[in-house]
Amino acid sequence: MIVKFILCFFTAIALNIRFEIPEELSQMTGESSLSKIFCNFQLSLSGTMAAATLLFAALVALEVYLHKKQSKRTFLLYIICFLLAIVWAMGESFRRTDSLSLLYADAGQMIKSLVYITGITWLLAELAALLTVFLESGHDWQCKNSRLRQLYARHPFSVTFTGLFLCWLPNLILSYPAAMCVDVWKQILQFYGEQPFTAHHPPAHTILTGLSEELGQLLGSGNLGLFLYIFIQTVLFAFIFTYMLDTMRKLSAPVWLRALSFITAITSPYYTQYLGTIVKDTIYSYCILLFVIEVVYMLILKNTYWLSKRHLLLLTLSIIGSILFRNNGKYVIYPMIVLIILMLLVQNKGNAHGQRRRVLVTAIAVFVISVGISSGTQNFMTNYYQIEAGSIREALSLPFQQTARYVKEHGDEVTQDEKAAIQAVLGYKTLTENYDPRISDPVKRTYKEKATTQDLIRYLQVWFQQGLKHPVTYMEATMNQNYYLLYPLIANDTIYDATEPENDFVKPFAQQLGIHEIPAIQKLDENRTAFNKMLFTLPVLGLLSNIAFYNLILIYLCYASVKKRLASMVLILMPLLLSDAIIVLAPVIMGHPRYAFPIVYSIPIAVAGLLYFIKEKKIS
């Protein structure tokens, strides 16, 4: 127990430590190295002794509680928490210097890093253990038998849908005509032929946005066209989210989990502010959520799932939407199709040949039809609108970012042959000045569209060889851009609240379409935006709009599934893990939390699935 108290002490220090190197150390010229280490530690502690002591006491009380509950923390859990603590330590350094230098600058910094990693490892393990105790306790809220509850018992779907839509309605009105990011304006310009129509953005989303605006023009209002889009989007999400909550009810998910999911949906800016925003990631995220729900039903209903026309229709729609509304959606869906077929083969191994064949034929038919409709629609749009193919540079965000950091840090080691290979693909001379550790777009813009396949092969060979020389540089380039996925101490609070474009080239076209903001609504919307920005910083509510928080839950779900040996959870969690993998390979996550919405929106049903399968395993 003494060791655990010491670890609680380290955690209290870790949560009060600053990683900046104190300026006073530079003035200490005659002191010993040990004195400098002590001074570094003293000057790096923030807050007060009283606050740190209270934190230590709370951690000790938590450990005593877990000890009484006989909570067991496995070696695997400590390994996972240790790796997460390393990422957090990286985040502490990256957020200040865009490098890992603060972690090992001198002996004092290395000791601070060691204390921090030890303390955070223990903290995460304690929180995971606490969560396990809570989930396994079966604790739930007891609801009073009110009229609303009776009405909900009779009409659970319609009551939830109506309540959700009414709560979202003020946000929808305040968004009028619609919030839009600059990418959407580029899509509108492409649809109307003002710019070349390319597949850089999903053509289906570009066309849907353009057709909505066309309908508005027919009705006599450019604003109305945009508003019709976000209205339909809100109704769609209300239906899918209600479907999720209804599924959780059928899984006998705790009331607290369903209530918390509903509260999050009506308070988190990741929901409320983005309902009124036209951006390609929203509808795509809804489709992924719908797909995950159908996977849950697949696992529960087993073979009878493939006899339900409703489920097969929803599965088909989720696949088509996921592929059409995000260019990288297929990298989530295609692996999942393979996993589902493998699951069906294992699931029907002992069944009669006729039944096994019928289920497999139905599943394959659904997948072939879904992918066929998606591909056919994509080809039709490409031919009808004469859409140009997207650039391969979009698939090379990560290698380009790693190369740019390599050139910046080790430019003197680049040989003439390596330089020639890189220069054939990227603007070598401007790589250093274009390198932004948070986003690869500035580097990608230097890509030379005339580069041949041979040029790309030579570049990738050089990229691989340079990675072997300086793997830490490549790791830094990757983590510096993506540590926000697991480091919750920075708010990723980008939200869109403007309709009119700032771009001078776009403004005349917006005026031509009659798209403009309403001053009275705009003024009220500014207050909503300010309020939502505040929510990102508040306790508890801030976590509900923090992508790292959801990813930490996802990692816990993976751990719990392995610990409980719940093979079924693989299919539920895999779409979320694949979504994270796509983010790592994508150009950016900081400032663009919408890329993580498939994970954010799907976590509640994943938690409900875990609880259901734990309960089912206990019964069996």
XYZ file of C-alpha atoms in Angstrom:
620
model
C 0.000 0.000 0.000
C 2.953 2.326 0.681
C 4.018 2.017 -2.971
C 0.522 3.049 -4.068
C 0.628 6.095 -1.781
C 3.962 7.059 -3.338
C 2.437 6.710 -6.798
C -0.459 8.938 -5.688
C 2.155 11.465 -4.561
C 3.842 11.315 -7.968
C 0.457 11.808 -9.644
C -0.278 14.896 -7.534
C 3.090 16.311 -8.627
C 2.536 15.354 -12.274
C -0.753 17.261 -12.356
C 0.941 20.373 -10.989
C 4.159 20.354 -12.989
C 5.141 22.706 -15.814
C 7.470 21.528 -18.536
C 8.962 24.903 -19.440
C 12.614 25.249 -18.459
C 12.667 27.964 -15.737
C 14.490 31.109 -16.878
C 16.216 31.344 -13.501
C 18.299 28.263 -14.326
C 20.266 30.188 -16.942
C 21.536 32.494 -14.162
C 22.804 29.614 -12.019
C 26.392 29.316 -13.165
C 28.267 28.201 -10.056
C 25.791 25.771 -8.546
C 26.129 22.003 -8.789
C 24.083 19.896 -11.170
C 22.079 18.496 -8.271
C 21.222 22.023 -7.084
C 19.995 22.888 -10.573
C 17.783 19.794 -10.618
C 16.219 20.744 -7.281
C 15.757 24.329 -8.412
C 14.201 23.222 -11.701
C 11.715 21.080 -9.815
C 10.877 23.827 -7.339
C 10.282 26.444 -10.024
C 8.299 24.030 -12.203
C 5.584 23.292 -9.661
C 2.444 25.347 -10.284
C -0.516 25.957 -7.997
C -0.241 25.884 -4.219
C 0.950 23.345 -1.679
C -2.561 23.230 -0.194
C -4.193 22.445 -3.563
C -1.596 19.747 -4.313
C -2.157 18.221 -0.863
C -5.919 18.101 -1.408
C -5.332 16.435 -4.775
C -3.032 13.875 -3.129
C -5.670 13.194 -0.466
C -8.330 12.674 -3.137
C -6.089 10.212 -4.977
C -5.396 8.297 -1.760
C -9.125 8.188 -0.985
C -9.762 6.842 -4.492
C -7.151 4.137 -4.018
C -8.618 3.148 -0.648
C -12.070 2.901 -2.268
C -10.741 0.751 -5.123
C -8.906 -1.452 -2.626
C -12.148 -2.060 -0.728
C -13.863 -2.941 -4.004
C -11.012 -5.403 -4.707
C -10.370 -3.734 -8.045
C -7.731 -5.550 -10.049
C -5.513 -3.730 -12.511
C -3.914 -6.019 -15.040
C -0.437 -5.774 -16.502
C -2.029 -5.014 -19.887
C -3.835 -2.028 -18.381
C -0.584 -0.623 -16.995
C 1.101 -1.048 -20.388
C -1.737 0.808 -22.123
C -1.718 3.598 -19.517
C 2.073 3.865 -19.728
C 1.909 4.350 -23.505
C -0.848 6.942 -23.104
C 1.218 8.740 -20.464
C 4.104 8.936 -22.937
C 1.756 10.530 -25.480
C 0.609 13.028 -22.827
C 4.247 13.864 -22.044
C 4.850 14.384 -25.755
C 1.830 16.672 -25.808
C 3.250 18.743 -22.962
C 6.414 19.296 -24.977
C 4.804 19.665 -28.412
C 2.310 22.287 -27.249
C 5.184 24.500 -26.124
C 8.051 23.873 -28.554
C 6.653 21.708 -31.409
C 9.364 19.190 -30.522
C 10.232 16.675 -27.828
C 13.204 18.719 -26.613
C 11.617 19.669 -23.283
C 11.471 16.023 -22.256
C 15.226 15.473 -22.338
C 16.885 18.923 -22.487
C 18.880 18.270 -19.297
C 18.874 16.037 -16.228
C 16.206 18.132 -14.502
C 13.859 17.910 -17.487
C 14.375 14.158 -17.775
C 13.506 13.682 -14.106
C 10.387 15.825 -14.572
C 9.443 13.657 -17.557
C 9.956 10.486 -15.523
C 7.815 11.789 -12.653
C 5.133 12.983 -15.069
C 4.929 9.697 -16.990
C 4.854 7.689 -13.753
C 2.131 9.870 -12.250
C -0.065 9.976 -15.353
C 0.291 6.205 -15.827
C -1.017 5.701 -12.304
C -3.782 8.287 -12.775
C -5.078 6.660 -15.964
C -4.928 3.204 -14.396
C -6.896 4.468 -11.373
C -9.523 6.087 -13.579
C -9.844 2.941 -15.694
C -10.236 0.856 -12.541
C -12.857 3.268 -11.203
C -14.761 3.099 -14.479
C -14.645 -0.707 -14.380
C -15.996 -0.774 -10.818
C -18.779 1.618 -11.779
C -19.811 -0.288 -14.890
C -19.731 -3.664 -13.151
C -21.719 -2.377 -10.172
C -24.879 -2.228 -12.265
C -25.733 1.125 -10.695
C -28.460 3.029 -12.501
C -30.755 5.985 -12.059
C -34.216 5.405 -10.653
C -36.808 7.442 -12.555
C -40.059 8.554 -11.009
C -43.261 7.334 -12.615
C -44.323 10.618 -14.255
C -46.625 11.309 -17.186
C -43.641 11.899 -19.427
C -42.193 8.536 -18.487
C -45.510 6.836 -19.168
C -45.725 8.572 -22.540
C -42.151 7.507 -23.288
C -42.975 3.908 -22.333
C -45.812 3.891 -24.881
C -44.010 5.773 -27.684
C -40.242 5.649 -27.005
C -39.110 6.445 -30.537
C -41.491 9.301 -31.343
C -41.091 10.942 -27.901
C -37.290 10.833 -28.143
C -37.279 12.094 -31.738
C -39.651 14.962 -30.935
C -37.744 15.965 -27.800
C -34.416 15.871 -29.598
C -35.656 17.865 -32.577
C -37.284 20.510 -30.366
C -34.068 20.911 -28.376
C -32.116 21.271 -31.609
C -34.611 23.634 -33.257
C -33.261 26.890 -31.680
C -29.775 26.013 -32.942
C -31.201 25.348 -36.387
C -32.945 28.740 -36.465
C -29.872 30.598 -35.195
C -27.835 29.048 -38.002
C -30.084 30.521 -40.712
C -29.395 30.364 -43.572
C -26.474 28.033 -42.718
C -22.943 28.116 -41.374
C -20.363 27.250 -44.018
C -16.625 26.712 -44.109
C -14.503 27.884 -47.020
C -14.399 24.369 -48.523
C -18.164 24.419 -49.031
C -17.965 27.709 -50.910
C -15.377 26.111 -53.185
C -17.791 23.232 -53.736
C -20.594 25.634 -54.665
C -18.281 27.393 -57.106
C -17.441 24.022 -58.639
C -21.102 23.037 -58.938
C -21.934 26.271 -60.771
C -18.915 25.966 -63.056
C -16.999 28.893 -61.595
C -14.109 26.558 -60.768
C -13.065 23.177 -62.182
C -15.222 20.433 -60.684
C -12.808 17.988 -59.029
C -13.144 14.936 -56.793
C -11.031 16.609 -54.108
C -14.254 16.984 -52.121
C -16.833 14.161 -52.289
C -18.809 14.834 -55.502
C -22.005 13.558 -53.853
C -21.757 16.231 -51.180
C -20.854 18.921 -53.692
C -23.857 18.021 -55.844
C -26.216 17.741 -52.864
C -25.172 21.195 -51.695
C -25.524 22.591 -55.208
C -28.929 21.017 -55.795
C -30.175 22.368 -52.469
C -29.142 25.822 -53.567
C -30.753 25.268 -56.973
C -34.017 24.373 -55.232
C -33.746 27.546 -53.185
C -33.280 29.551 -56.363
C -36.413 27.968 -57.830
C -38.292 28.955 -54.670
C -36.970 32.489 -55.000
C -34.395 32.522 -52.183
C -30.740 31.519 -52.137
C -30.876 31.563 -48.345
C -33.790 29.130 -48.327
C -31.806 26.601 -50.359
C -29.047 26.483 -47.741
C -31.554 26.337 -44.900
C -33.374 23.406 -46.535
C -30.066 21.538 -46.524
C -29.422 21.988 -42.785
C -33.103 21.313 -41.992
C -32.959 17.945 -43.768
C -29.585 17.279 -42.151
C -31.048 17.922 -38.697
C -34.042 15.662 -39.319
C -31.687 12.928 -40.586
C -29.464 13.132 -37.522
C -32.457 13.259 -35.180
C -33.731 10.037 -36.759
C -30.363 8.220 -36.575
C -29.566 9.420 -33.053
C -33.043 8.442 -31.864
C -32.544 5.068 -33.534
C -29.318 4.718 -31.539
C -31.027 5.601 -28.247
C -33.858 3.197 -29.036
C -31.319 0.472 -29.752
C -29.625 1.206 -26.430
C -33.017 0.855 -24.716
C -33.529 -2.538 -26.353
C -30.057 -3.542 -25.142
C -31.187 -2.617 -21.597
C -28.459 0.017 -21.446
C -28.451 1.929 -18.139
C -30.716 4.953 -17.937
C -27.730 7.113 -16.957
C -25.940 6.197 -20.205
C -28.960 6.988 -22.370
C -29.684 10.201 -20.465
C -26.042 11.298 -20.679
C -26.041 10.604 -24.423
C -29.170 12.729 -24.845
C -27.759 15.561 -22.680
C -24.527 15.499 -24.680
C -26.470 15.719 -27.945
C -28.375 18.839 -26.870
C -25.461 20.638 -25.173
C -22.202 19.739 -26.911
C -21.198 22.166 -29.692
C -19.977 19.103 -31.618
C -23.670 18.371 -32.062
C -25.595 21.626 -31.732
C -23.319 23.981 -33.689
C -22.589 21.511 -36.465
C -26.263 20.725 -37.105
C -26.550 24.080 -38.801
C -23.253 23.750 -40.650
C -22.867 22.557 -44.211
C -19.727 20.442 -44.272
C -18.975 17.034 -45.787
C -18.133 15.383 -42.451
C -21.560 15.627 -40.806
C -23.681 13.396 -43.042
C -20.749 10.998 -43.401
C -20.497 10.718 -39.609
C -24.229 10.048 -39.360
C -23.867 7.229 -41.899
C -20.989 5.667 -39.959
C -23.089 5.846 -36.788
C -25.963 4.128 -38.601
C -23.553 1.469 -39.855
C -22.274 0.801 -36.306
C -25.858 0.472 -35.036
C -26.598 -2.086 -37.731
C -23.447 -4.002 -36.792
C -24.759 -4.170 -33.213
C -28.051 -5.640 -34.457
C -26.067 -8.020 -36.662
C -24.278 -9.409 -33.608
C -27.400 -9.650 -31.472
C -29.903 -11.049 -33.982
C -27.331 -13.278 -35.691
C -28.809 -15.056 -38.725
C -32.285 -13.582 -38.265
C -30.748 -10.152 -39.013
C -30.372 -11.138 -42.655
C -34.105 -11.886 -42.886
C -35.148 -8.358 -41.864
C -35.868 -6.094 -44.842
C -35.725 -3.004 -42.615
C -32.267 -3.809 -41.288
C -30.944 -4.723 -44.725
C -32.271 -1.443 -46.139
C -30.676 0.603 -43.337
C -27.404 -1.290 -43.724
C -27.413 -0.615 -47.455
C -28.115 3.088 -46.964
C -25.377 3.384 -44.338
C -22.816 1.794 -46.660
C -23.811 3.921 -49.654
C -23.761 7.120 -47.598
C -20.416 6.314 -45.974
C -18.771 5.699 -49.347
C -20.337 8.634 -51.201
C -20.073 11.381 -48.585
C -16.399 10.975 -47.715
C -13.660 10.020 -50.132
C -11.966 7.867 -47.496
C -15.219 6.254 -46.336
C -14.411 3.158 -48.368
C -11.344 2.577 -46.191
C -13.705 2.039 -43.273
C -16.441 0.147 -45.113
C -14.417 -2.262 -47.261
C -12.400 -3.784 -44.371
C -15.624 -4.031 -42.379
C -17.312 -5.970 -45.183
C -14.456 -8.493 -45.085
C -14.697 -8.789 -41.292
C -18.469 -9.265 -41.392
C -18.194 -12.054 -43.964
C -15.504 -13.742 -41.843
C -17.757 -13.365 -38.806
C -20.634 -15.020 -40.658
C -18.401 -17.920 -41.716
C -17.355 -18.526 -38.098
C -20.853 -17.950 -36.750
C -22.403 -20.489 -39.147
C -19.630 -23.057 -39.000
C -21.797 -25.679 -37.298
C -25.059 -24.841 -39.055
C -26.666 -26.716 -41.899
C -25.160 -26.086 -45.309
C -28.388 -24.606 -46.694
C -28.776 -22.105 -43.860
C -25.109 -21.081 -44.020
C -25.317 -20.600 -47.757
C -28.526 -18.554 -47.527
C -27.071 -16.170 -44.959
C -23.795 -15.719 -46.849
C -25.559 -15.179 -50.179
C -27.842 -12.563 -48.630
C -24.944 -10.746 -46.964
C -22.778 -10.777 -50.079
C -25.724 -9.620 -52.188
C -26.322 -6.669 -49.843
C -22.663 -5.700 -49.955
C -22.393 -6.076 -53.729
C -25.546 -4.027 -54.269
C -24.406 -1.322 -51.826
C -20.925 -1.019 -53.290
C -22.342 -1.301 -56.817
C -24.825 1.530 -56.259
C -22.071 3.650 -54.703
C -19.659 3.029 -57.573
C -22.375 3.443 -60.202
C -23.536 6.722 -58.678
C -19.946 7.932 -58.468
C -19.316 7.059 -62.126
C -22.576 8.693 -63.238
C -21.744 11.920 -61.392
C -18.215 11.887 -62.768
C -19.433 11.565 -66.370
C -22.469 13.834 -66.084
C -20.647 16.703 -64.384
C -17.289 15.962 -66.062
C -15.562 15.754 -62.695
C -11.778 15.742 -62.720
C -9.987 13.088 -60.677
C -8.573 14.169 -57.348
C -4.836 14.513 -56.858
C -2.825 11.644 -55.394
C -1.279 14.165 -53.018
C -4.332 13.732 -50.761
C -3.181 10.191 -50.000
C 0.375 11.285 -49.212
C -0.223 13.809 -46.443
C 1.765 11.876 -43.847
C 4.856 11.093 -45.976
C 4.990 14.695 -47.227
C 4.780 16.016 -43.674
C 7.548 13.678 -42.538
C 9.756 14.677 -45.461
C 9.267 18.372 -44.734
C 10.299 17.927 -41.100
C 13.273 15.830 -42.165
C 14.475 18.547 -44.547
C 13.965 21.195 -41.868
C 15.927 19.321 -39.197
C 18.446 17.379 -41.293
C 18.700 19.373 -44.502
C 22.501 19.280 -44.385
C 22.387 15.472 -44.621
C 20.229 15.345 -47.761
C 22.299 14.117 -50.724
C 21.976 15.521 -54.228
C 20.220 12.367 -55.413
C 17.745 12.535 -52.517
C 17.164 16.216 -53.161
C 16.477 15.542 -56.854
C 13.990 12.797 -55.987
C 12.132 15.025 -53.537
C 12.266 18.031 -55.864
C 10.612 16.046 -58.651
C 7.531 15.709 -56.430
C 7.588 18.629 -53.972
C 8.866 22.192 -53.921
C 12.100 21.383 -52.108
C 13.283 24.974 -51.650
C 10.139 26.006 -49.783
C 9.608 22.866 -47.684
C 11.173 24.327 -44.557
C 9.170 27.556 -44.624
C 5.946 25.738 -45.573
C 6.247 23.123 -42.860
C 3.540 23.566 -40.228
C 3.686 20.800 -37.586
C -0.115 20.871 -37.129
C -1.264 20.598 -40.749
C 0.247 19.185 -43.923
C -1.752 21.300 -46.402
C 0.985 23.962 -46.872
C 3.469 21.236 -47.803
C 0.940 19.410 -50.001
C 0.355 22.591 -51.987
C 3.929 22.365 -53.240
C 3.144 19.012 -54.877
C 3.918 18.972 -58.586
C 0.951 17.601 -60.472
C 3.205 16.775 -63.425
C 5.157 14.282 -61.327
C 5.173 10.864 -62.993
C 4.613 7.483 -61.404
C 8.361 6.903 -61.613
C 8.965 10.189 -59.799
C 6.636 9.093 -57.003
C 8.339 5.703 -56.727
C 11.760 7.363 -56.440
C 10.430 9.802 -53.865
C 8.899 7.007 -51.750
C 12.187 5.106 -51.857
C 13.996 8.187 -50.538
C 11.242 8.742 -47.959
C 11.697 5.176 -46.692
C 15.502 5.438 -46.537
C 15.427 8.769 -44.706
C 12.959 7.292 -42.222
C 15.490 4.574 -41.408
C 18.148 7.238 -40.803
C 16.062 9.418 -38.512
C 12.959 7.507 -37.336
C 12.525 9.890 -34.402
C 12.021 12.783 -36.824
C 9.267 10.889 -38.628
C 7.682 9.948 -35.299
C 7.796 13.590 -34.184
C 6.187 14.739 -37.439
C 3.371 12.229 -36.956
C 2.809 12.809 -33.243
C 3.156 16.599 -33.429
C 0.218 16.643 -35.829
C -1.919 13.983 -34.130
C -1.264 13.938 -30.373
C -4.499 15.891 -29.906
C -6.320 12.598 -30.509
C -5.223 11.336 -27.077
C -4.165 14.452 -25.164
C -7.273 16.023 -23.582
C -5.668 19.130 -22.089
C -6.122 21.215 -25.248
C -9.587 22.173 -26.491
C -10.200 21.452 -30.169
C -12.921 24.080 -30.292
C -13.342 25.047 -33.942
C -16.966 25.769 -34.809
C -18.445 27.516 -37.828
C -20.922 30.355 -37.406
C -20.668 32.413 -40.601
C -22.489 32.169 -43.925
C -20.951 34.937 -45.979
C -17.488 34.177 -47.330
C -14.448 36.270 -46.441
C -12.821 35.483 -49.779
C -13.136 38.492 -52.104
C -13.459 36.233 -55.130
C -16.406 34.348 -53.636
C -18.313 37.345 -52.257
C -19.675 38.606 -55.622
C -20.948 35.121 -56.441
C -22.656 34.828 -53.039
C -24.362 38.153 -53.710
C -25.372 36.924 -57.152
C -27.057 33.894 -55.551
C -28.728 36.113 -52.970
C -26.980 34.406 -50.046
C -26.560 36.693 -47.053
C -26.819 36.671 -43.283
C -29.739 38.193 -41.391
C -28.321 40.839 -38.995
C -30.803 40.124 -36.172
C -30.162 36.365 -36.307
C -26.436 36.918 -36.759
C -26.309 38.985 -33.565
C -28.060 36.269 -31.569
C -25.853 33.646 -33.141
C -22.746 35.488 -31.965
C -23.998 35.020 -28.410
C -24.585 31.320 -29.034
C -21.073 30.934 -30.428
C -19.573 32.730 -27.426
C -21.574 30.472 -25.094
C -20.464 27.344 -26.946
C -16.837 28.482 -26.849
C -17.206 28.788 -23.089
C -18.576 25.235 -22.883
C -15.285 23.875 -24.209
C -13.522 25.161 -21.075
C -16.032 24.129 -18.390
C -15.613 21.028 -16.183
C -17.496 17.921 -17.379
C -19.214 19.800 -20.235
C -15.811 20.508 -21.754
C -15.010 16.788 -21.780
C -18.189 16.114 -23.739
C -16.662 18.202 -26.534
C -13.139 16.815 -26.413
C -12.107 14.272 -29.031
C -9.293 12.917 -26.836
C -11.839 12.071 -24.145
C -13.812 9.942 -26.604
C -10.676 8.247 -27.882
C -9.605 7.419 -24.333
C -13.003 5.795 -23.819
C -12.479 3.926 -27.094
C -9.141 2.599 -25.835
C -10.788 1.564 -22.569
C -13.470 -0.291 -24.551
C -10.739 -2.122 -26.460
C -9.030 -3.037 -23.183
C -12.267 -4.193 -21.527
C -13.175 -6.264 -24.591
C -9.810 -8.036 -24.503
C -9.984 -8.531 -20.736
C -13.507 -9.977 -20.918
C -12.706 -11.881 -24.138
C -15.590 -10.349 -26.045
C -14.759 -11.161 -29.660
C -18.021 -9.605 -30.838
C -16.809 -6.155 -29.801
C -14.195 -6.239 -32.563
C -16.842 -5.522 -35.188
C -18.306 -2.643 -33.166
C -14.996 -0.975 -32.370
C -13.219 -1.554 -35.675
C -15.038 1.232 -37.639
C -13.964 3.691 -34.932
C -10.367 2.462 -34.895
C -10.237 2.660 -38.697
C -11.609 6.217 -38.487
C -8.765 7.112 -36.130
C -6.233 5.538 -38.484
C -7.597 7.657 -41.340
C -7.201 10.791 -39.200
C -3.528 9.972 -38.577
C -3.014 9.655 -42.328
C -5.069 12.799 -43.016
C -3.677 16.344 -43.244
C -4.905 17.714 -39.888
C -6.994 17.183 -36.756
C -6.312 20.276 -34.624
C -8.810 22.927 -35.655
C -10.878 20.323 -37.485
C -12.572 18.147 -34.847
C -15.224 17.188 -37.417
C -12.865 14.493 -38.729
C -13.365 12.650 -35.421
C -17.173 12.881 -35.360
C -17.665 9.230 -36.428
C -15.948 8.305 -33.160
C -17.655 10.961 -31.032
C -21.157 10.060 -32.211
C -20.662 6.275 -32.015
C -19.133 5.938 -28.536
C -22.501 5.700 -26.678
C -23.696 2.705 -28.689
C -20.248 1.108 -28.339
C -20.440 1.428 -24.527
C -23.967 0.005 -24.563
C -22.717 -2.887 -26.695
C -19.925 -3.637 -24.228
C -22.342 -3.694 -21.276
C -24.773 -5.914 -23.196
C -22.158 -8.504 -24.128
C -20.690 -8.530 -20.594
C -24.153 -9.226 -19.227
C -24.826 -11.853 -21.902
C -21.563 -13.644 -21.093
C -22.411 -13.748 -17.385
C -25.806 -15.305 -18.137
C -24.337 -17.927 -20.446
